[in-house]
XYZ file of C-alpha atoms in Angstrom:
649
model
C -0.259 131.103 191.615
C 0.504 127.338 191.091
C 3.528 126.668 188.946
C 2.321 125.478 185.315
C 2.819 121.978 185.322
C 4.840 121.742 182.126
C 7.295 124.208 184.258
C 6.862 122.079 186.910
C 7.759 118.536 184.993
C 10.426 120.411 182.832
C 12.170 121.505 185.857
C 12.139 117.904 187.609
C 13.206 116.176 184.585
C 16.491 118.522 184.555
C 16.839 118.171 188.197
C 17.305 114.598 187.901
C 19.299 114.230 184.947
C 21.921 116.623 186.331
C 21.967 115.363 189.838
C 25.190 113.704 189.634
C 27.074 116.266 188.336
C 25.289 119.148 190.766
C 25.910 117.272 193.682
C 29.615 117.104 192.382
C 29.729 120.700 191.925
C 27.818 121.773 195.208
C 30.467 119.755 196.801
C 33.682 121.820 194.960
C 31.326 125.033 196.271
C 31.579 123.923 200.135
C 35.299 122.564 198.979
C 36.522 125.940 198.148
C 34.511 128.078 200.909
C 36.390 129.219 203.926
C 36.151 131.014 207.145
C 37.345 133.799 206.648
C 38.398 136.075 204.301
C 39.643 134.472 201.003
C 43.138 135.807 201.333
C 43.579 134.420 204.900
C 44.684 131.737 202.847
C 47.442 133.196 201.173
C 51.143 133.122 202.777
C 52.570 136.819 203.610
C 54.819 136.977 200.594
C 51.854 135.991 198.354
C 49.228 138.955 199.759
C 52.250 141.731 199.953
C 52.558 141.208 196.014
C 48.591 140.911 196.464
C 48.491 144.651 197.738
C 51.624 146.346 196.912
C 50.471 148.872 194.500
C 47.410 149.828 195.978
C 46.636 153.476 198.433
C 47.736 153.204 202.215
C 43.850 153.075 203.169
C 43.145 149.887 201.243
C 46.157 148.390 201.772
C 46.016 148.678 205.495
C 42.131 147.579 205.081
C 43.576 143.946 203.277
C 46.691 143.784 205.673
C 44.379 143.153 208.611
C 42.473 140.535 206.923
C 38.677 141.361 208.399
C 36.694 143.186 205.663
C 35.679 141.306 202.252
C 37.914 142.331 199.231
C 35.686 142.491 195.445
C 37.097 141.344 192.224
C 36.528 143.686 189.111
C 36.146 141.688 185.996
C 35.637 144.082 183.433
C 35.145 143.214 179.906
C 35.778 147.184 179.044
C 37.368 148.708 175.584
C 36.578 152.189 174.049
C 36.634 150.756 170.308
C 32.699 149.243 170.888
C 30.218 151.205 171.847
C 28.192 148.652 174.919
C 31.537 148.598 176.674
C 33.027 151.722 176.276
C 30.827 153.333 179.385
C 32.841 150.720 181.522
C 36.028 152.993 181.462
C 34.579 154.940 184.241
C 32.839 152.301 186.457
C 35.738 151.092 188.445
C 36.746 154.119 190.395
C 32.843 154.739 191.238
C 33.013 150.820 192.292
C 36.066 151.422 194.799
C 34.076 154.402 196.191
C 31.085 152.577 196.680
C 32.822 149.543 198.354
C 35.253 151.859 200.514
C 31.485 153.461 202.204
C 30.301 150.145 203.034
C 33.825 149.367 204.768
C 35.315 147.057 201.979
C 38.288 146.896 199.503
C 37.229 146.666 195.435
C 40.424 145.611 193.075
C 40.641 145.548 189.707
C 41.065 141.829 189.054
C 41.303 141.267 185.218
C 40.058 142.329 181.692
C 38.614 139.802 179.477
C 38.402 140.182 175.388
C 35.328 142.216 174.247
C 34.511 141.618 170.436
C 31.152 142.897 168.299
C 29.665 140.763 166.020
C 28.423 143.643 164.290
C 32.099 144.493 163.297
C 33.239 141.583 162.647
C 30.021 140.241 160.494
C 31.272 138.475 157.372
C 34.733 139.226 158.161
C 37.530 136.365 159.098
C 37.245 137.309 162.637
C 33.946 136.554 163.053
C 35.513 133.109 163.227
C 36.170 133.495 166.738
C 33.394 134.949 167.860
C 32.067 131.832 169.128
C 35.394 130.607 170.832
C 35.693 134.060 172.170
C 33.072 132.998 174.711
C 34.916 130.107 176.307
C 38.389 132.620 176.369
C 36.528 134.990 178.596
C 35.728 132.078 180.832
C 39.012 131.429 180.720
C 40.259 135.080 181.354
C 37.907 135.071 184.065
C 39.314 132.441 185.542
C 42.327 133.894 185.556
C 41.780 137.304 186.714
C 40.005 135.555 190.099
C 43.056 132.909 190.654
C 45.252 134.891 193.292
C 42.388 134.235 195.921
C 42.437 137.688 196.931
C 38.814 138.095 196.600
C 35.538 137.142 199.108
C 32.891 138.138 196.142
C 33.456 139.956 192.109
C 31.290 142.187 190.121
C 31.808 141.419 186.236
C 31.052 144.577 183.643
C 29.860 142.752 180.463
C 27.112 143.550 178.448
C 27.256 141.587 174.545
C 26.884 138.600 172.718
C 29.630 136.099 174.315
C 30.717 138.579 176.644
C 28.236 137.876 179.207
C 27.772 134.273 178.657
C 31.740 133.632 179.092
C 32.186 136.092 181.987
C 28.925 133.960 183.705
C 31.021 130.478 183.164
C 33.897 131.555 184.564
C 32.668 132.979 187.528
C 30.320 129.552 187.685
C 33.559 127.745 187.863
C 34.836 130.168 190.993
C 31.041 128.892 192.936
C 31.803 130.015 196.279
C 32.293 133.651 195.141
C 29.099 135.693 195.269
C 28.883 137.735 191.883
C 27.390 140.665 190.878
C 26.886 141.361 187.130
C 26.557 145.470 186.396
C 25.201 146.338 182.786
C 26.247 149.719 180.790
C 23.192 150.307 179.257
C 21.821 150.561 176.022
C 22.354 153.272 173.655
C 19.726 156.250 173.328
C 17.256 155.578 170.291
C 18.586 156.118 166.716
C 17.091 155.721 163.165
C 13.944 153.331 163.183
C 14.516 149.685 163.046
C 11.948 149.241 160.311
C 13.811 151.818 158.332
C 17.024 150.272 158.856
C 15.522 147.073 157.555
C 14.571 148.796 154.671
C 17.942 150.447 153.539
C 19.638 147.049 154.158
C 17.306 145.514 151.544
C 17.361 148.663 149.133
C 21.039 148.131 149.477
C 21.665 144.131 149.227
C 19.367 145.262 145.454
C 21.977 147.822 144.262
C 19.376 150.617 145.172
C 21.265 152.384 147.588
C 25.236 153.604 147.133
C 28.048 152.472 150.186
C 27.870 155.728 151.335
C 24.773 156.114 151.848
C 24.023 153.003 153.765
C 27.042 153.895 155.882
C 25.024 157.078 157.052
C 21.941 155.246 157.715
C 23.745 152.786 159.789
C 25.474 155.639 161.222
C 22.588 157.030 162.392
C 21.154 153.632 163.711
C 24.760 153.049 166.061
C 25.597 156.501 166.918
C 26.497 157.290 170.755
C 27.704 155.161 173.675
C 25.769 151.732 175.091
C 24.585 148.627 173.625
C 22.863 148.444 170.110
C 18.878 148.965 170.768
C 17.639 145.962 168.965
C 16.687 142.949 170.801
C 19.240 140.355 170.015
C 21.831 138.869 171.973
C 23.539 141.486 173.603
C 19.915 142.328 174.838
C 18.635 138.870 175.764
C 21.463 138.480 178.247
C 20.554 141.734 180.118
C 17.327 140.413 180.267
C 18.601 136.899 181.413
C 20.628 138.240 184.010
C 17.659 140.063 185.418
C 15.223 137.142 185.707
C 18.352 134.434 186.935
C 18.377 137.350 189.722
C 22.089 138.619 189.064
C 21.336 142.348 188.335
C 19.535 144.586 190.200
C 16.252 144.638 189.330
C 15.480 147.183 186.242
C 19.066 147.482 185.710
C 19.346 146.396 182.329
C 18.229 149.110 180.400
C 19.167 152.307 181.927
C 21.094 154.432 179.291
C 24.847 155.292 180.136
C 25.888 158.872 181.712
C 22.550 159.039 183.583
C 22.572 159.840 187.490
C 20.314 156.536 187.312
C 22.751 154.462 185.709
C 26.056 155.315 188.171
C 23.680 154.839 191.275
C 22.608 151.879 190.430
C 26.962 150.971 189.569
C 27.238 151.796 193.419
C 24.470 150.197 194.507
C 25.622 147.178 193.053
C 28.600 147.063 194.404
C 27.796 147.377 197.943
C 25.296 144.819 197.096
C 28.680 142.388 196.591
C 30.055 143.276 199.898
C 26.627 142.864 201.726
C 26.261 138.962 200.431
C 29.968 138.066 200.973
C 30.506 134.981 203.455
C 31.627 137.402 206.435
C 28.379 139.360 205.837
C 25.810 136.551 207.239
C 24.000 136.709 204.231
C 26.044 134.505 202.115
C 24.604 134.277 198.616
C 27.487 132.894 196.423
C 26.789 132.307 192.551
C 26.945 128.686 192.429
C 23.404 128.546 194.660
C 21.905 131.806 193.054
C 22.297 129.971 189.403
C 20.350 126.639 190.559
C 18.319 124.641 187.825
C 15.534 126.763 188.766
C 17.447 129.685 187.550
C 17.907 128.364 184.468
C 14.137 127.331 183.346
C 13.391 130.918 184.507
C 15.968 131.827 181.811
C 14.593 129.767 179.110
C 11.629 130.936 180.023
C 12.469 134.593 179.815
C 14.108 133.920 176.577
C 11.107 132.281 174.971
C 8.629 134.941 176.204
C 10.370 138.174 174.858
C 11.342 136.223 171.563
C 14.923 136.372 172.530
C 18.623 135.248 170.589
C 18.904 131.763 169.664
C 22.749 132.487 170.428
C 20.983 130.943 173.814
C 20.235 127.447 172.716
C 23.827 128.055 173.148
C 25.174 129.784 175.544
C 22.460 128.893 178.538
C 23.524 125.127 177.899
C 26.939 125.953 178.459
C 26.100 128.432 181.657
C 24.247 125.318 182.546
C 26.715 122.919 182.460
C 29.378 125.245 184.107
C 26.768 124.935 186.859
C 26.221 120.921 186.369
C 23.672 121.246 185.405
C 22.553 119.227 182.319
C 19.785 120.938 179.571
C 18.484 120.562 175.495
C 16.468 121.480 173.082
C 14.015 119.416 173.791
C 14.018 121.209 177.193
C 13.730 124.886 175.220
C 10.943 123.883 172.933
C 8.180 122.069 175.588
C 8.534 125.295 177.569
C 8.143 127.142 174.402
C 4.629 125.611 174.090
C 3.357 126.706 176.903
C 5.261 130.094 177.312
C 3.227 133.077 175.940
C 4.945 135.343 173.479
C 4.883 138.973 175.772
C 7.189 141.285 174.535
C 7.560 142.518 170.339
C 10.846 143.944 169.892
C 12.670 144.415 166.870
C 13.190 142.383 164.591
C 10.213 140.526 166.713
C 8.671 143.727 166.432
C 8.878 147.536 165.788
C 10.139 148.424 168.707
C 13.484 149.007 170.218
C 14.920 147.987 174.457
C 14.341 151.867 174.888
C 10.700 151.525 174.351
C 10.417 148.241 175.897
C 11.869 149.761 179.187
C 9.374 152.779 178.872
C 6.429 150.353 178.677
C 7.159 148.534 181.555
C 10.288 146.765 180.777
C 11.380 143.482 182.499
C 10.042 143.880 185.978
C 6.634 143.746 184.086
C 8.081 140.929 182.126
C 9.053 138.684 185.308
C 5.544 140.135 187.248
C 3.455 138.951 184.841
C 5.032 135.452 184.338
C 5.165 135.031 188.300
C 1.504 135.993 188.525
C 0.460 133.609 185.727
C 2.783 130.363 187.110
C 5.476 130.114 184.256
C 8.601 131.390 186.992
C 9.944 129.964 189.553
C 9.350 132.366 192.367
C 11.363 129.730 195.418
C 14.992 131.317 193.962
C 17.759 132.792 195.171
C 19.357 136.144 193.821
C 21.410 138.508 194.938
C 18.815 140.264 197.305
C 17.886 136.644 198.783
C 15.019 134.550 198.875
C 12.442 134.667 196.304
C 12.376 136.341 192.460
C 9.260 138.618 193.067
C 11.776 140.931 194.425
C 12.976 142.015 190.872
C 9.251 142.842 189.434
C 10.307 146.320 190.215
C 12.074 149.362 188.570
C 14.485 152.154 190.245
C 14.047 155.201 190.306
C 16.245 158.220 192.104
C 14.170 160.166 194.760
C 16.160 163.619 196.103
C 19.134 161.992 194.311
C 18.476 158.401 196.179
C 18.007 155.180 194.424
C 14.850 153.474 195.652
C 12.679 150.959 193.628
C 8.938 150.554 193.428
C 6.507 147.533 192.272
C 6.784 147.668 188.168
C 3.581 148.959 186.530
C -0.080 147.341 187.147
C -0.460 148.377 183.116
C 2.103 147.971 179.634
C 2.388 150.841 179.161
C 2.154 150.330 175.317
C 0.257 146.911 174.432
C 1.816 147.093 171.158
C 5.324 146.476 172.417
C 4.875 144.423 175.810
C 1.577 142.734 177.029
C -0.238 140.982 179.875
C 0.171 137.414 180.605
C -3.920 137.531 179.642
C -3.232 139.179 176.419
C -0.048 137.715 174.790
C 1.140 138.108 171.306
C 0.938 134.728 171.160
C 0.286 131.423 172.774
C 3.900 129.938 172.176
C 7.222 131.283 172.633
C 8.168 130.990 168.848
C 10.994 128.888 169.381
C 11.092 125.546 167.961
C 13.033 121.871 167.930
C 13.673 120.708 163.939
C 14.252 117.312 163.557
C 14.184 114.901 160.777
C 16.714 113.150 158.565
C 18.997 116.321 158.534
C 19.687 116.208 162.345
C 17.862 118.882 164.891
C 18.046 122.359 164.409
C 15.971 125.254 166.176
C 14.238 127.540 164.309
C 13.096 131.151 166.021
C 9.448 131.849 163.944
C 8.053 134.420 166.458
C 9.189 136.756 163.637
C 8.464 134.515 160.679
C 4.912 135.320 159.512
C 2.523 132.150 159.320
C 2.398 131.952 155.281
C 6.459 131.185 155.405
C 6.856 128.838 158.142
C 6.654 125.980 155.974
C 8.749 125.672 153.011
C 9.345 122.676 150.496
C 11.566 123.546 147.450
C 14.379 122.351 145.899
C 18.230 122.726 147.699
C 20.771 124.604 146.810
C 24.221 124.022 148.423
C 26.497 126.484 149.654
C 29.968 125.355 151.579
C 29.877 129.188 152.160
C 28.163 132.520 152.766
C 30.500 133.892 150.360
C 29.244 131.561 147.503
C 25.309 132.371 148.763
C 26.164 136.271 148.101
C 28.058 136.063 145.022
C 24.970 134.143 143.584
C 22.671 136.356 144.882
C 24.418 139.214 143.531
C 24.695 137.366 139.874
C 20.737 136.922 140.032
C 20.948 133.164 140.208
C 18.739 132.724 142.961
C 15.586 134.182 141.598
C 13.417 131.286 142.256
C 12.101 129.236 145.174
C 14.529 127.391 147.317
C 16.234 125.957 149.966
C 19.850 127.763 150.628
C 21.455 124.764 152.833
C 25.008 126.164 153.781
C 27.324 123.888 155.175
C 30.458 123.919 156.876
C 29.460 126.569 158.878
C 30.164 124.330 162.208
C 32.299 125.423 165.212
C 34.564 122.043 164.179
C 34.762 123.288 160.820
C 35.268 127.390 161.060
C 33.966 128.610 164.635
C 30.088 128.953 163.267
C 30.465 132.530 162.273
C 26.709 134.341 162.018
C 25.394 134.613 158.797
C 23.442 137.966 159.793
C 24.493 138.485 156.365
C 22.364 136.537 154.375
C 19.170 137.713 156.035
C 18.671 140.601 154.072
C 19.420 138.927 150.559
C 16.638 136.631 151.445
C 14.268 139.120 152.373
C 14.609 140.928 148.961
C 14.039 137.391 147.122
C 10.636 136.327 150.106
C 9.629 139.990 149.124
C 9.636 139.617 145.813
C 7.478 136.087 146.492
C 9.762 133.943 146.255
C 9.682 130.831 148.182
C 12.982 130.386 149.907
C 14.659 129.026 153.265
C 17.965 129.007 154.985
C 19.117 125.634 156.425
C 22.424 125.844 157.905
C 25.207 124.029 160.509
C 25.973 127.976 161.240
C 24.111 130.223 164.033
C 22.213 133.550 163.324
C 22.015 135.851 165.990
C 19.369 137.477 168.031
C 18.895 139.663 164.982
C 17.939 136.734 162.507
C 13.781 137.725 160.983
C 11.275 137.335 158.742
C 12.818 134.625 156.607
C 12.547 130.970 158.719
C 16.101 129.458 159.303
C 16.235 126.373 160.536
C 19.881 126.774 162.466
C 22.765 125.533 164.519
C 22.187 121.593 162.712
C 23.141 119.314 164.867
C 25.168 117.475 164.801
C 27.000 119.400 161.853
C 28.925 118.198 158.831
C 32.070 117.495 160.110
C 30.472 115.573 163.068
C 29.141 113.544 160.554
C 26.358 115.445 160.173
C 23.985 114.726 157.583
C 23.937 118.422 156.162
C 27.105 117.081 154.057
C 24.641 114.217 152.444
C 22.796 116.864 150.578
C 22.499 117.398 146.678
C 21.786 120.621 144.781
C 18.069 119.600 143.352
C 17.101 117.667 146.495
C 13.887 118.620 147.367
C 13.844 119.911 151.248
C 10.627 120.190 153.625
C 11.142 122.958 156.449
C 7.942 122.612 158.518
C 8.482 125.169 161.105
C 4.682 124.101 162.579
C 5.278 120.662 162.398
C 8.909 120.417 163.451
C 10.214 118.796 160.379
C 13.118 119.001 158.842
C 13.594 116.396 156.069
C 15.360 116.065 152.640
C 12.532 114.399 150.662
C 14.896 111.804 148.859
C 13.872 107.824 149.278
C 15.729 106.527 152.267
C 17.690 103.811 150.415
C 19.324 106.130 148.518
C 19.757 108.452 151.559
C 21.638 105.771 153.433
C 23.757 105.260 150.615
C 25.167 108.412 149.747
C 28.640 109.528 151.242
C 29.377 112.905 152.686
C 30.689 115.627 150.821
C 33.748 117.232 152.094
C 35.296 120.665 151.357
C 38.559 122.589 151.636
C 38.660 124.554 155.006
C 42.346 125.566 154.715
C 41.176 128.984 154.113
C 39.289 129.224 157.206
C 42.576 128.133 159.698
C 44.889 130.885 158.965
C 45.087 134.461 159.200
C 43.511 137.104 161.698
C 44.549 134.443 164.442
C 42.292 131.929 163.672
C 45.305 129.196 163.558
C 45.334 130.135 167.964
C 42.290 128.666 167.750
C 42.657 125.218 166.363
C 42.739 123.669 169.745
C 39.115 124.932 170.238
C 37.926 123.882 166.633
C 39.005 120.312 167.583
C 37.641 119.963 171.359
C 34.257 122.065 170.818
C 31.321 120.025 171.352
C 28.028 119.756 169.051
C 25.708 123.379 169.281
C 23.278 121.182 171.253
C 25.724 120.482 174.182
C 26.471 124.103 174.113
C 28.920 124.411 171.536
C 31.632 124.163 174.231
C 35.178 123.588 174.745
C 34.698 122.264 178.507
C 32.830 119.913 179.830
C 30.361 118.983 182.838
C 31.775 118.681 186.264
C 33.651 115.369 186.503
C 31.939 113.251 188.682
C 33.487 113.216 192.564
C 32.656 111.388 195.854
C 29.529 112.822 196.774
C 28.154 113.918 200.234
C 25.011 115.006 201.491
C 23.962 118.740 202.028
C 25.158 118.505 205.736
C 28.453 118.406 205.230
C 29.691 121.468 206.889
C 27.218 121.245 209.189
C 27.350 120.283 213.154
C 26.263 117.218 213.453
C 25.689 116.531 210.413
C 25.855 112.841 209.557
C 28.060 112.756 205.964
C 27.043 109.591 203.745
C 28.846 108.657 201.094
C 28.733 107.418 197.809
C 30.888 106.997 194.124
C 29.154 107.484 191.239
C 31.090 106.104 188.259
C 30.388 106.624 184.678
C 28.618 102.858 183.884
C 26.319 103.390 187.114
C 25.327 107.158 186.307
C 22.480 106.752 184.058
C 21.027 110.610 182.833
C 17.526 110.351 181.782
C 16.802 112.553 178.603
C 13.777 114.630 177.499
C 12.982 112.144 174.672
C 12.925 109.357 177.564
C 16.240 107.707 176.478
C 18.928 106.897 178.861
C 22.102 107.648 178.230
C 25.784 106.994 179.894
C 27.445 110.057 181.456
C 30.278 109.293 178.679
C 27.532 110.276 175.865
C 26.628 113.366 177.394
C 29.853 114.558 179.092
């Protein structure tokens, strides 16, 4: 199938405007690779505190300095429920390695916290940060240099995103990534939904909304609905760092651990000594990452990834935007409904054909890149397949010809929709995205009067006075990563739903993020750049009349532009938001992070480097040179502008 040619010019435009900084970082990759085993490196003192504590077998396996040594970077605690199967996956990760003649060590944890504990509470604060600490932690757990490849056990929210960054920054190390699994199916999403609004109206007591939602999160794996924690199993699949149809086999399952040990044999087999050398930093190419966005767009995925995937991006210099997300979104199909896109739950999605089905049917009709690596090798049409255990082996076979339920995931011929349902805002308020592929067509466009909020807390105490029983614009500011770590305001989405339900007009417009889990109600999120950027969010009145056009792309307070230009920002007290639950350790991040668009990140691009050409380890190979510096390194964005490397970097 030819690739569509909005894939096809997407994909070039990104290649060029990241070429300096992905030749710099191809160049660290070769930099850092050695013949060899890693530790080779190390002097004798350094690897005998290396191996000191570990069983006579292995020890005397890294002592002789010929078979590949894997990193465990586990992201495991038994308080959440999507990382507490990881307790048991290291020792059946040793095994596995020790068959295939290799040495597995337990490298590092990273931090593991739930948004869904954490929602509307200080520490949700850094939830957003938390993401760049893993990288960090990462980082750390693979700096003795003991290690030829790592597997990483993540599963959530920023969990995945951060562990993928810092193993990004560690390019020459093939990595693995090895999912728990979702939970088994609980209470009905719809119902859920509905107890959440019968509650947020005083219908419904505590305790009785604590059973329901004990009944919705009640065993052991990831939550079941498709938002974040979700999207990056299925991003992981289609970049080509799981094993294909690993992402939503349940925990404790025969299935599950064989696919744990096949995965990390799978790390040994593509390590540098193996003659199949697949490190990460040529797996996640900028070809990997348009299959992402495309993924994302097509099963209506978090727009925690008009995030995250620009950081992963840049960690991989490689330079993306919104602009970027929303021309693929026009021509990406809508495939998959799950909830809140839908009724359905990952369980169900699986059971109908899941993502092999997913990346099959998107190969077939041009919108993937099938010319990738991933951790089997050469091409993606390798994952449009599911396991399966045989006489207790793990095989795969080709995923199925037919969804198995059209109401949850369809054909490339039949889609939901024509678009991906994610869209750029833009407009005198900044740019925004806006998910609407679960936003019926009667509320995508709003226009109705603002109402300012400089917090969540001041929405919900209105909401629970009955001030807000009329149409409206809720614009909540200060919701920033500069300002308080852009907390979710998952919160607010049910409040609204009572007041759409009850046909009211009404809107969120916010500087914050929603997660994968934000509905029904259009939110035009993640304002960029926000308030304390000198965003334009902090120029708006209570009375203002606001136009959210979620089919147009507009998003514009209707007030005459001399006045507009006049008027000086509002500011507010954020003292409140710096102390307490450690959110004062985190001041260093508030004050480096960089706008939502650039990936809300505390790093930046790889700083540009002498380049050379591909040869450069090569026989032969004749090695040209050339400095790029930051007034001669023009990047070429979507809109056509260009812009210095200092602008963007």
């Amino acid at each position: 199938m030819t690739l569509n040619p909005v894939v096809a010019s997407v994909t070039e435009r990104i290649i060029l405007r990241s070429r300096p900084y992905r030749s710099a970082y191809l160049t660290r990759l070769e930099l850092a690779r050695r013949q060899g085993v890693q530790r080779g490196a190390l002097g004798c003192t350094n690897l005998a505190h290396g191996f000191a504590a570990f069983p006579a077998n292995d020890k005397l396996v890294l002592k002789e300095q010929k078979k590949p040594s894997v990193a465990i970077v586990s992201s495991y605690n038994d308080m959440l429920s999507a990382h507490q199967p990881f307790e048991h996956f290291p020792a059946r990760i040793k095994e596995a390695v020790r068959q295939v003649g290799g040495v597995a060590q337990f490298a590092g944890g990273t931090p593991a916290m739930c948004d869904g504990v954490t929602q509307g509470q200080p520490g949700m604060e850094l939830s957003l940060f938390s993401r760049d600490t893993i990288a960090m932690a990462t980082a750390v757990a693979l700096s003795h240099n003991m290690f030829d490849a790592a597997v990483y056990l993540g599963i959530c929210d920023k969990i995945v995103p951060g562990l993928l960054i810092g193993a990004l920054h560690y390019s020459h190390l093939p990595a693995v990534f090895i999912p728990g699994g979702p939970m088994t199916t609980g209470m009905a999403n719809s119902e859920k939904a509905r107890i959440r609004q019968l509650y947020a109206q005083g219908k419904l007591s505590r305790e009785e909304l604590l059973e329901a939602e004990s009944r919705s999160y009640h065993s052991a794996g990831t939550c079941t609905f498709y938002g974040t924690a979700n999207s990056n199993q299925m991003l992981m699949e289609v970049m080509g760092l799981h094993l294909p149809g690993a992402a939503f086999i349940t925990p404790g399952t025969p299935l599950r651990d064989a696919l744990t040990a096949a995965a990390a044999q799978r790390a040994v087999q593509i390590t540098d000594q193996s003659g199949e050398y697949l490190p990460v930093g040529h797996v996640v190419d900028e070809k990997a990452i348009v299959n992402a966005i495309v993924a994302l767009l097509t099963t209506g995925g978090s727009t925690n990834h008009t995030m995250h995937l620009v950081a992963i991006a840049r960690a991989a210099g490689i330079v993306i935007d919104w602009n970027d997300f929303s021309e693929l979104s026009g021509v990406v199909p809508l495939l998959a409904r799950i909830y809140p896109n839908g009724e359905a739950d990952v369980n169900h999605f699986h059971a109908a054909g899941g993502t092999g089905f997913v990346i099959r049917e998107l190969l077939d009709a041009g919108l993937l890149h099938e010319d990738v690596k991933t951790i089997l090798g050469q091409g993606l049409r390798k994952h449009a397949a599911e396991p399966l255990l045989i006489d207790g082996k793990l095989t795969w076979r080709d995923a199925p010809a037919t969804s198995g339920d059209e109401n949850v995931v369809r054909p490339a011929s039949a889609p939901f929709s024509a678009d991906g349902g994610l869209r750029l805002m833009s407009g005198n308020l900044g740019r925004s995205v806006i998910k609407v592929s679960a936003v019926k067509p009667q509320y995508r466009v709003v226009k109705a009067p603002a109402i300012v909020f400089d917090s969540q807390e001041q929405f919900l105490h209105d909401f629970n006075e009955g001030k807000l029983d009329r149409d409206f614009v809720a614009v909540v500011r200060f919701q920033g990563p500069r300002a308080n770590g852009m907390p979710e305001l998952h919160s607010l989405t049910p409040a609204l739903g009572v007041l759409q339900d009850a046909g009211r007009h009404v809107a969120l417009v916010t500087d914050g993020r929603m997660s994968g889990a934000s509905g029904k109600v259009p939110a035009a999120i993640h304002v960029s750049p926000e308030v304390l950027a000198g965003g334009p969010l902090g120029k708006v009145r209570t009375g203002d009349m606001i136009l959210l056009d979620a089919e147009q792309g507009v998003l514009q307070a209707l007030v005459p532009e001399d006045e507009w230009k006049a008027r000086i920002r509002e500011s507010t007290d954020l003292a409140s938001n710096e102390v307490g639950h450690g959110r004062e350790l985190f001041a260093m991040f508030r004050n480096a992070v960089t706008t939502a668009e650039e990936g809300a990140a505390t790093f930046g691009l790889p700083p540009l480097i002498k380049q050379v050409n591909p040869e450069i380890n090569q026989p032969g190979g004749e090695k040209e040179s050339k400095e790029f510096s930051d007034e001669d390194t023009l990047i070429r964005s979507s809109g056509g502008d260009a812009t210095t490397q200092k602008e963007i970097g």
